[in-house]
Tab-separated table of C-alpha atoms and ligand atoms in Angstrom:
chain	number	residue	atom	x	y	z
K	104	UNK	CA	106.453	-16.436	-39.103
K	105	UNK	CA	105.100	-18.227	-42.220
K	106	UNK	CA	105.171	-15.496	-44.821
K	107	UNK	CA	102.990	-17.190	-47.245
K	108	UNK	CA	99.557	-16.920	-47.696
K	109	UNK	CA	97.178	-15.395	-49.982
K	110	UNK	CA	95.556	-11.776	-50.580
K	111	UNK	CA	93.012	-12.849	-47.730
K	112	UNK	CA	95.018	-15.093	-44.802
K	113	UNK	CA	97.599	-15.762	-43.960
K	114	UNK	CA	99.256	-19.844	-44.461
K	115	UNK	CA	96.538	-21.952	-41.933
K	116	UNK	CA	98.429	-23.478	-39.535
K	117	UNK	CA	95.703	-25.414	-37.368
K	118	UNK	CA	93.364	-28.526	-38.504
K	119	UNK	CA	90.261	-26.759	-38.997
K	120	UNK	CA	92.091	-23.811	-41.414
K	121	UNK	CA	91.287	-25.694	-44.070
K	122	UNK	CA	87.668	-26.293	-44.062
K	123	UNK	CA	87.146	-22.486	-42.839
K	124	UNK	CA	89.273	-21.532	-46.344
K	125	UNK	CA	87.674	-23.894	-48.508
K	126	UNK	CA	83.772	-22.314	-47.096
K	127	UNK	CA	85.600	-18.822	-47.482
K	128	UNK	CA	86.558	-19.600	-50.784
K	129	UNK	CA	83.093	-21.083	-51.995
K	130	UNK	CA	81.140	-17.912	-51.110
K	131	UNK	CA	83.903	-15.830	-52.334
K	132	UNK	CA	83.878	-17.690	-56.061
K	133	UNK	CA	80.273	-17.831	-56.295
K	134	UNK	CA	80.070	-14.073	-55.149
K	135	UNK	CA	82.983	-13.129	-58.166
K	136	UNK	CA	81.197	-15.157	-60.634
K	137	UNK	CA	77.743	-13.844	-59.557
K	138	UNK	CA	78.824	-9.906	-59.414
K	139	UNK	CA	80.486	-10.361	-63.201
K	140	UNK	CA	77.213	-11.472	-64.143
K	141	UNK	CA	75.437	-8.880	-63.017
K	142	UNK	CA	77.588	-6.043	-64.121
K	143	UNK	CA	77.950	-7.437	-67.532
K	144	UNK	CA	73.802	-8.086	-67.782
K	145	UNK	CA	73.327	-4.405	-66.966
K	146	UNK	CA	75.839	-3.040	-69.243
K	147	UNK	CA	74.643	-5.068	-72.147
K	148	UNK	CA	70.869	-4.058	-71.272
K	149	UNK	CA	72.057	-0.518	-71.138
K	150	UNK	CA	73.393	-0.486	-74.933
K	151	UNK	CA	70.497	-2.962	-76.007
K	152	UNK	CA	67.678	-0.550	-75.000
K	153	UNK	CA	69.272	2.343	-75.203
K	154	UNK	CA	67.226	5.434	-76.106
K	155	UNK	CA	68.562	6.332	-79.734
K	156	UNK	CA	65.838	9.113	-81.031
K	157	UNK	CA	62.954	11.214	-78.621
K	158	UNK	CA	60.292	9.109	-79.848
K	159	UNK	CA	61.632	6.072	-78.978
K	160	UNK	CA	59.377	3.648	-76.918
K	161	UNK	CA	61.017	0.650	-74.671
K	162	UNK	CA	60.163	-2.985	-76.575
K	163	UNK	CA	56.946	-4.514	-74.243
K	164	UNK	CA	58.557	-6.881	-72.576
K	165	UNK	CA	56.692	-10.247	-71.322
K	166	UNK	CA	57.178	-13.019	-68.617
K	167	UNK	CA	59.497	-15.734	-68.993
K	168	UNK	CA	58.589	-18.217	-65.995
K	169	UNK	CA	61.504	-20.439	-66.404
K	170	UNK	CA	63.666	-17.168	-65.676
K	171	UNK	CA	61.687	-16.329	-63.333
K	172	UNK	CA	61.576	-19.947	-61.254
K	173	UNK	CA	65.632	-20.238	-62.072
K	174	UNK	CA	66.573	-16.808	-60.431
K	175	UNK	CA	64.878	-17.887	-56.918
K	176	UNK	CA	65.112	-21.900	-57.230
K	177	UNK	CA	69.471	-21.112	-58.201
K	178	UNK	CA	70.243	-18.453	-55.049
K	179	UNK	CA	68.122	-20.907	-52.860
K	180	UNK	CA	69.822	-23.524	-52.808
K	181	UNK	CA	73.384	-21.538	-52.957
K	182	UNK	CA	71.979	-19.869	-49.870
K	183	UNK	CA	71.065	-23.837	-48.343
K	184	UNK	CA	74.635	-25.004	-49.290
K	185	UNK	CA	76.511	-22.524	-47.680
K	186	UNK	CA	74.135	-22.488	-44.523
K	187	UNK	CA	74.597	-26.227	-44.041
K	188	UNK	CA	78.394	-26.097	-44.461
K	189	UNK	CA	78.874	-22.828	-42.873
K	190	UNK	CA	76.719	-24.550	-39.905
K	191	UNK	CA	79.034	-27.768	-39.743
K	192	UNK	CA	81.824	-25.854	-39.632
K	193	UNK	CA	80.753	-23.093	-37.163
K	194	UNK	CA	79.835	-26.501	-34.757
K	195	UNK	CA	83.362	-28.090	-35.167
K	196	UNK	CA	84.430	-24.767	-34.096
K	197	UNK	CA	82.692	-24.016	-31.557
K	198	UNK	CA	82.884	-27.500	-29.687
K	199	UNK	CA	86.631	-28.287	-28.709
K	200	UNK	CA	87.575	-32.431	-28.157
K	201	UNK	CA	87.145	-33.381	-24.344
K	202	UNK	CA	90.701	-34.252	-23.999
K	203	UNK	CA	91.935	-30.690	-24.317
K	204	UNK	CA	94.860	-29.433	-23.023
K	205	UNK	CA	93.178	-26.083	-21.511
K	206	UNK	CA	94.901	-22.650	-20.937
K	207	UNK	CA	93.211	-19.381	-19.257
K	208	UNK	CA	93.694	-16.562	-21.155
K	209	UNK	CA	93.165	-12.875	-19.530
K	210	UNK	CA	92.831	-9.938	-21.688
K	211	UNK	CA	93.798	-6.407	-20.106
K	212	UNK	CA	94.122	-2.832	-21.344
K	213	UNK	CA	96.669	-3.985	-23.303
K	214	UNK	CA	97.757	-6.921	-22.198
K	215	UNK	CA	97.450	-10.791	-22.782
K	216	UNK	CA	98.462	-12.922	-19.622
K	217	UNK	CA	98.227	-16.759	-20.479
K	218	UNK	CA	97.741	-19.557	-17.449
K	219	UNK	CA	99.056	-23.135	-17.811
K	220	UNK	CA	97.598	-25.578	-15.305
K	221	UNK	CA	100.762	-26.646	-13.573
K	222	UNK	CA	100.858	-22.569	-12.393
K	223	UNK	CA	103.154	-21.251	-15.105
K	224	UNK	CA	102.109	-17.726	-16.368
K	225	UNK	CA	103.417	-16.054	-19.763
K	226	UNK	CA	103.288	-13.176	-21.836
K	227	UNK	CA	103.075	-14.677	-25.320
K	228	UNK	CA	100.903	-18.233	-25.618
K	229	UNK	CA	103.193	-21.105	-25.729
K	230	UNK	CA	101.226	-24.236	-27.128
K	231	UNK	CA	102.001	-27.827	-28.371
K	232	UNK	CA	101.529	-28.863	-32.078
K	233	UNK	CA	99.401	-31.587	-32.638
K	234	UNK	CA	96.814	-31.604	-29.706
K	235	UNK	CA	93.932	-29.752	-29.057
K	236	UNK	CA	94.019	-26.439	-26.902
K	237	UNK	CA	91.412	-24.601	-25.485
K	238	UNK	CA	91.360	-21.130	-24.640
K	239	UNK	CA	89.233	-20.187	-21.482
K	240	UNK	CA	89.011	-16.620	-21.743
K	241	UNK	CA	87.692	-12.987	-20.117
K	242	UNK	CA	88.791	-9.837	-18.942
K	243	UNK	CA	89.272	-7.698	-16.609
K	244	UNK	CA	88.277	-4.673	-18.038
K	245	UNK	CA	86.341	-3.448	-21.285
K	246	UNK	CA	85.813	-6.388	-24.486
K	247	UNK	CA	88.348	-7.631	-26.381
K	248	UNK	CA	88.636	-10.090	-28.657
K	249	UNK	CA	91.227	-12.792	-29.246
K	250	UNK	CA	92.651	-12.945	-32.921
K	251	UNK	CA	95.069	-15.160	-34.434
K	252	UNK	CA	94.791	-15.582	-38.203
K	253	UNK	CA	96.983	-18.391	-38.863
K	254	UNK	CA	94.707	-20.409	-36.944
K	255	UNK	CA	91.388	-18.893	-38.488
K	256	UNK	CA	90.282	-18.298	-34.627
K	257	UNK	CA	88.382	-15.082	-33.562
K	258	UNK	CA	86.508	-14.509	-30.371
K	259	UNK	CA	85.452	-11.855	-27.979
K	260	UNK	CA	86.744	-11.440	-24.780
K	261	UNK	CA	84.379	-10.230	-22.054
K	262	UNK	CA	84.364	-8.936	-18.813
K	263	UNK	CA	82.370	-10.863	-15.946
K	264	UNK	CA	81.806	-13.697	-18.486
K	265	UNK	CA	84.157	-16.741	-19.965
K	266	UNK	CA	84.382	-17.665	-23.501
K	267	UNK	CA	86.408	-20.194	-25.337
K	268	UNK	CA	88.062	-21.032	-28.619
K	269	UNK	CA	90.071	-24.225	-29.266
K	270	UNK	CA	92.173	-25.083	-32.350
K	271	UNK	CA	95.426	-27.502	-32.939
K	272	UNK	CA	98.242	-26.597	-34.248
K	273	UNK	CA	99.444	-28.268	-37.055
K	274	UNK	CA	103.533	-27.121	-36.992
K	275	UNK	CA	105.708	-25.519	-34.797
K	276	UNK	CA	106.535	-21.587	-35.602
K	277	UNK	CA	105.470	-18.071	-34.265
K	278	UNK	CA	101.919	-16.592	-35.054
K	279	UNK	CA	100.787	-13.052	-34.591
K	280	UNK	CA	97.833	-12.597	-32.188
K	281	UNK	CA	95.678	-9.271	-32.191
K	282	UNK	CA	92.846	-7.699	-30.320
K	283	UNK	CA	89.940	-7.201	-32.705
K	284	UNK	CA	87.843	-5.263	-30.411
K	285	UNK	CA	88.697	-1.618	-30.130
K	286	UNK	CA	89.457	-1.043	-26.422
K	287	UNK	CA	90.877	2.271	-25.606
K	288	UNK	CA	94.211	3.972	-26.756
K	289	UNK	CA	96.688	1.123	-26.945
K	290	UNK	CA	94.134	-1.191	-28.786
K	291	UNK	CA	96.578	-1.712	-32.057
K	292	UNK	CA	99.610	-2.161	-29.947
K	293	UNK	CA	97.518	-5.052	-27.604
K	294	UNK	CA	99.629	-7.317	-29.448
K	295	UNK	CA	101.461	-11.096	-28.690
K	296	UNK	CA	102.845	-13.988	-30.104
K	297	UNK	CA	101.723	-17.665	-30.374
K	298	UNK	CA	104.533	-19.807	-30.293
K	299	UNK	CA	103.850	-23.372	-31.224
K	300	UNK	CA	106.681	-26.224	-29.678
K	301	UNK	CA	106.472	-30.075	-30.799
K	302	UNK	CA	104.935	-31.352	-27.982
K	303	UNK	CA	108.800	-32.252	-26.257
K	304	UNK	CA	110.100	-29.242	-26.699
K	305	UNK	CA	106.611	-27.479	-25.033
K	306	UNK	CA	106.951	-30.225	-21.981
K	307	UNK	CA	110.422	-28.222	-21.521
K	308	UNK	CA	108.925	-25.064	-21.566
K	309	UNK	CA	106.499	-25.465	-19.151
K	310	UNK	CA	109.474	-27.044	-16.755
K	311	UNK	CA	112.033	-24.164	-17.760
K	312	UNK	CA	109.172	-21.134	-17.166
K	313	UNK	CA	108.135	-22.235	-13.534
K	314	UNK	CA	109.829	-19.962	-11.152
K	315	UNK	CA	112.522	-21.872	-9.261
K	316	UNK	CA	112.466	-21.774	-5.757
K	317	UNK	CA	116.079	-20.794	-5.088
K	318	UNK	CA	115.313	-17.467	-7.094
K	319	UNK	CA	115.990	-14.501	-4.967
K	320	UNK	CA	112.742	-12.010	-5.215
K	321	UNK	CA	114.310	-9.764	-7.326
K	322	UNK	CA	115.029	-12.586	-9.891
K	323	UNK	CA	110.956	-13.458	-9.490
K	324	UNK	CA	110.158	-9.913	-9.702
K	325	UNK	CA	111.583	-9.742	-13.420
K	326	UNK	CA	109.847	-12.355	-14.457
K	327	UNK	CA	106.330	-11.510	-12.893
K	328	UNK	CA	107.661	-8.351	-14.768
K	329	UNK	CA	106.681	-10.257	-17.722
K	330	UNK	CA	104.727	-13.188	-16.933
K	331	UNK	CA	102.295	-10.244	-15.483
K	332	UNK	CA	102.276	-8.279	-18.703
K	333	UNK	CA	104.042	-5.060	-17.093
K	334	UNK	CA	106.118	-4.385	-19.868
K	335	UNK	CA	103.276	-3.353	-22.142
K	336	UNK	CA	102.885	-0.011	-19.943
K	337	UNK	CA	106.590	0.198	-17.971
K	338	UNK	CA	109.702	-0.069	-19.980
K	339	UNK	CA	112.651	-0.444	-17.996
K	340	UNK	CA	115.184	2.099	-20.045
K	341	UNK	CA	113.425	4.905	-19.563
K	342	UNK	CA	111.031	5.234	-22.448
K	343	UNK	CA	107.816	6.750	-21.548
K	344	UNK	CA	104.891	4.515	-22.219
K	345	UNK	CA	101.383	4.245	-21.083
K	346	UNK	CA	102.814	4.307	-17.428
K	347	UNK	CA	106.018	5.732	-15.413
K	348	UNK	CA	109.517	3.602	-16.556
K	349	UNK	CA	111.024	1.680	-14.071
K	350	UNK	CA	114.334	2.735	-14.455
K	351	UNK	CA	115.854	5.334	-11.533
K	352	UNK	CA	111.675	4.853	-9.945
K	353	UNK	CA	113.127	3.651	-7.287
K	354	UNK	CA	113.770	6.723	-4.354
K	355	UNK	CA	112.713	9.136	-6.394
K	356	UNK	CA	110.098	11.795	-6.275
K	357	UNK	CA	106.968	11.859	-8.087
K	358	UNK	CA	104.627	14.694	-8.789
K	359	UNK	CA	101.185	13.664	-8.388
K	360	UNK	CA	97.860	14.692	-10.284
K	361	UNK	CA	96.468	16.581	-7.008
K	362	UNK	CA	99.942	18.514	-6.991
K	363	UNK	CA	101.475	17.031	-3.580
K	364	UNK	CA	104.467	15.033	-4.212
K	365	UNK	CA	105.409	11.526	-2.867
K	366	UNK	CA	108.577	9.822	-2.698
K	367	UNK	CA	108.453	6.280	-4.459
K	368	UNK	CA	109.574	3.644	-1.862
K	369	UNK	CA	108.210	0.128	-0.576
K	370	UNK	CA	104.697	1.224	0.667
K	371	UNK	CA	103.979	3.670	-2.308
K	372	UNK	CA	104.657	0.463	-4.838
K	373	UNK	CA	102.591	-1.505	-2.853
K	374	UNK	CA	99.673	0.658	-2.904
K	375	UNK	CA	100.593	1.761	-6.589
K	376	UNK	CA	99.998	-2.105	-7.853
K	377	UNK	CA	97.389	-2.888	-5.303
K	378	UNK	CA	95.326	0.038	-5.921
K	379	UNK	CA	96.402	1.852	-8.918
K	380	UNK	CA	93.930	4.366	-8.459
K	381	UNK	CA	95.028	5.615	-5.242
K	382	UNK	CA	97.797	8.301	-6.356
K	383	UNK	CA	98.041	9.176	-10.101
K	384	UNK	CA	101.674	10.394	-11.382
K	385	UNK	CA	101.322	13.951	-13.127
K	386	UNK	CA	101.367	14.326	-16.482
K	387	UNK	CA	99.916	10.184	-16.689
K	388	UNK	CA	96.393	9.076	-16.909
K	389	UNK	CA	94.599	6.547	-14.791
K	390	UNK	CA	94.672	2.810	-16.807
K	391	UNK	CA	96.380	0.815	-14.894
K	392	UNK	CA	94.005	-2.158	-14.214
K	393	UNK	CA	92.700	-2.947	-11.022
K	394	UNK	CA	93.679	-6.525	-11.470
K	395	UNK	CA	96.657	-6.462	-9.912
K	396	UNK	CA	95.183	-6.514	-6.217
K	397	UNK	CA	94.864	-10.107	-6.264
K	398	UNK	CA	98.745	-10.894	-6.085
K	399	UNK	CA	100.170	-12.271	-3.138
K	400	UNK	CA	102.404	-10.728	-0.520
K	401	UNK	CA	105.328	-12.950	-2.017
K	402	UNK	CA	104.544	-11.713	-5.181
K	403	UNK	CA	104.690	-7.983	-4.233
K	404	UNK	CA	107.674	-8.427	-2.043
K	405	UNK	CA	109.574	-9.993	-5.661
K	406	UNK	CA	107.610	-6.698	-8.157
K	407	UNK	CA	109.141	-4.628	-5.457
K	408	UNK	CA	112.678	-5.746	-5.430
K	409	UNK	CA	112.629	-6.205	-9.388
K	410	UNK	CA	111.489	-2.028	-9.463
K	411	UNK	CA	114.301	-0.796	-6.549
K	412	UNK	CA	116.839	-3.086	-9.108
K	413	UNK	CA	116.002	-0.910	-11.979
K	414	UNK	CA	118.792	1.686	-11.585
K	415	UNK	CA	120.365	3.666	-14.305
O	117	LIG	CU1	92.127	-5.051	-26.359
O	117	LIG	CU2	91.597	-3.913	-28.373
C-alpha cells in the first residue's frame, strides 16, 4: 500500500490523479491565500476604526470604483478558470477510452463482488496497470458508492440503475476501496482491495481464478465462498458476524425467530441462500440479500458441500 501521500490523498496511482490534484490544489491555494486576506483586512479594520472615546464618530468613508470593479472583475474570472478546468477534467472523467477492458462491479450490504468477462468472479478487484478499466456498476440493494482514493475515483452505486467509472492504473500495488454512501450497519466495514498486476501477471490471474473443472463441489463451494462475498457475513471459525458461522452449521439445530426449531441440512441451505427471508435464525436479523436466488443448481450443490465441510 503506498504510504505516501499528503495531508489530503493519498500517492495517485492512475493517469488522471494528477490533473484532479493539480485542480484540487488550485482552488485550495487560492482559497488559503484568499481567507488570510480576509482575516487579516478585518483585523486591521478592527484596530484602525476602533472606537477609542464615547464621542467618537466613524471617518465618512467614500467610493473607490477601481476597488469596487477589482473585487467582482478578480473572483470572476477565478470562478471562470476553475469552471473551465474543473469542466475538462470532470469530462475526461466521466468518458472512459472505447477500448476498455470492462469489469461489472455489484455492491451488496456489505459486499463488493467483481465480474471479469471470461466468467471469473472475485472478492477484491484485480486490474491490469497500464490500460483503461471500466467499472459497470449497481446494486442490489440500498446506494452505495464506489471509493478508491489512490485513483481519485468516486461514484454512487444504485439499485435498478448502472453507473460507471474508469481510470488506469499507473503501477502495480494494493489500494484500499470504501463505500462512501452510508448503507446500514456494516457500512464502514464494506471494505476491499484493488490489486493492480502488470498486465502478464493479471493474464495469469484471470487463468489461475477460473474454477477448474476437475474441482470436486466442495472445492467450488469455498471459492464461491469468496468469489460470492460470503465471508463478509459468515466466518468459518466460529466468530459471530452479521450472519450464523459456518463452522459445526452443518446437522445442527437452529432456533428460529418464530420460536420453532429446524435442523440445518441440504434443503434448509437451499432455501436459506435462495430465499433468505424464509426462516430467520434467533437472536440474527434479516440482511441477507436476496441476490443470491439467481445461482445455479451447480452452484448450490458446491455452497452446500463447502458448508457440511465446515466441521470443528
Ligand atoms: Cu455500502 Cu456503505
Amino acid at each position: 500500500m503506498g504510504d505516501k501521500g499528503t495531508f489530503w490523498l493519498p500517492e495517485g496511482a492512475s493517469t488522471l490523479a494528477g490533473e484532479v490534484d493539480a485542480l484540487f490544489y488550485f482552488v485550495y491555494w487560492i482559497s488559503v491565500v484568499i481567507f488570510v486576506a480576509v482575516i487579516a483586512a478585518m483585523v486591521y479594520f478592527m484596530i484602525r476604526y476602533r472606537r477609542r472615546t464615547p464621542h467618537d464618530r466613524p471617518p465618512v468613508v467614500h467610493e473607490s470604483k477601481v476597488l469596487e470593479v477589482t473585487w467582482i472583475v478578480v473572483p470572476t474570472i477565478l470562478v471562470l478558470i476553475v469552471f473551465t478546468w474543473g469542466f475538462k477534467v470532470f469530462l475526461k472523467l466521466g468518458v472512459a477510452p472505447p477500448d476498455a477492458y470492462e469489469i461489472q462491479v455489484v455492491g451488496q450490504k456489505w459486499s463488493w463482488q467483481f465480474n471479469y468477462p471470461n466468467g471469473v468472479r472475485s472478492s477484491e478487484l484485480h486490474v491490469p496497470v497500464d490500460r483503461p478499466v471500466r467499472l459497470q456498476m449497481s446494486s442490489v440493494d440500498v446506494l452505495h458508492s464506489f471509493y478508491i482514493p489512490a485513483f481519485r475515483v468516486k461514484q454512487d452505486v444504485l439499485p435498478n440503475r448502472y453507473t460507471s467509472i474508469w481510470f488506469e492504473a499507473t503501477r502495480a500495488d494494493t489500494f484500499q476501496v470504501y463505500c462512501t454512501e452510508y448503507c446500514g450497519t456494516q457500512h464502514s466495514g464494506m471494505l476491499t482491495k484493488v490489486i493492480a498486476h502488470e498486465q502478464s501477471a493479471f493474464e495469469t490471474w484471470l487463468q489461475e481464478s477460473g474454477i477448474p473443472d476437475d474441482a470436486s463441489p466442495a472445492q467450488r463451494g469455498a471459492l464461491l465462498y469468496t468469489q460470492l462475498g460470503c465471508q463478509a457475513c459468515h466466518s468459518l471459525d466460529g466468530t459471530r458476524l452479521t450472519g450464523p458461522s459456518f463452522q459445526g452449521l452443518y446437522g445442527s439445530t437452529h432456533g428460529l425467530a418464530d420460536g420453532s426449531s429446524v435442523e440445518v441440512d441440504d434443503n434448509y441451505l437451499r432455501e436459506s441462500i435462495l430465499e433468505p427471508s424464509a426462516k430467520i435464525v434467533e437472536g440474527y436479523a434479516n440482511v441477507m440479500p436476496a441476490s443470491y436466488g439467481g445461482l445455479t443448481e451447480d452452484e448450490l450443490t458446491a455452497l452446500i458441500a463447502f458448508i457440511e465441510e465446515q466441521q470443528p
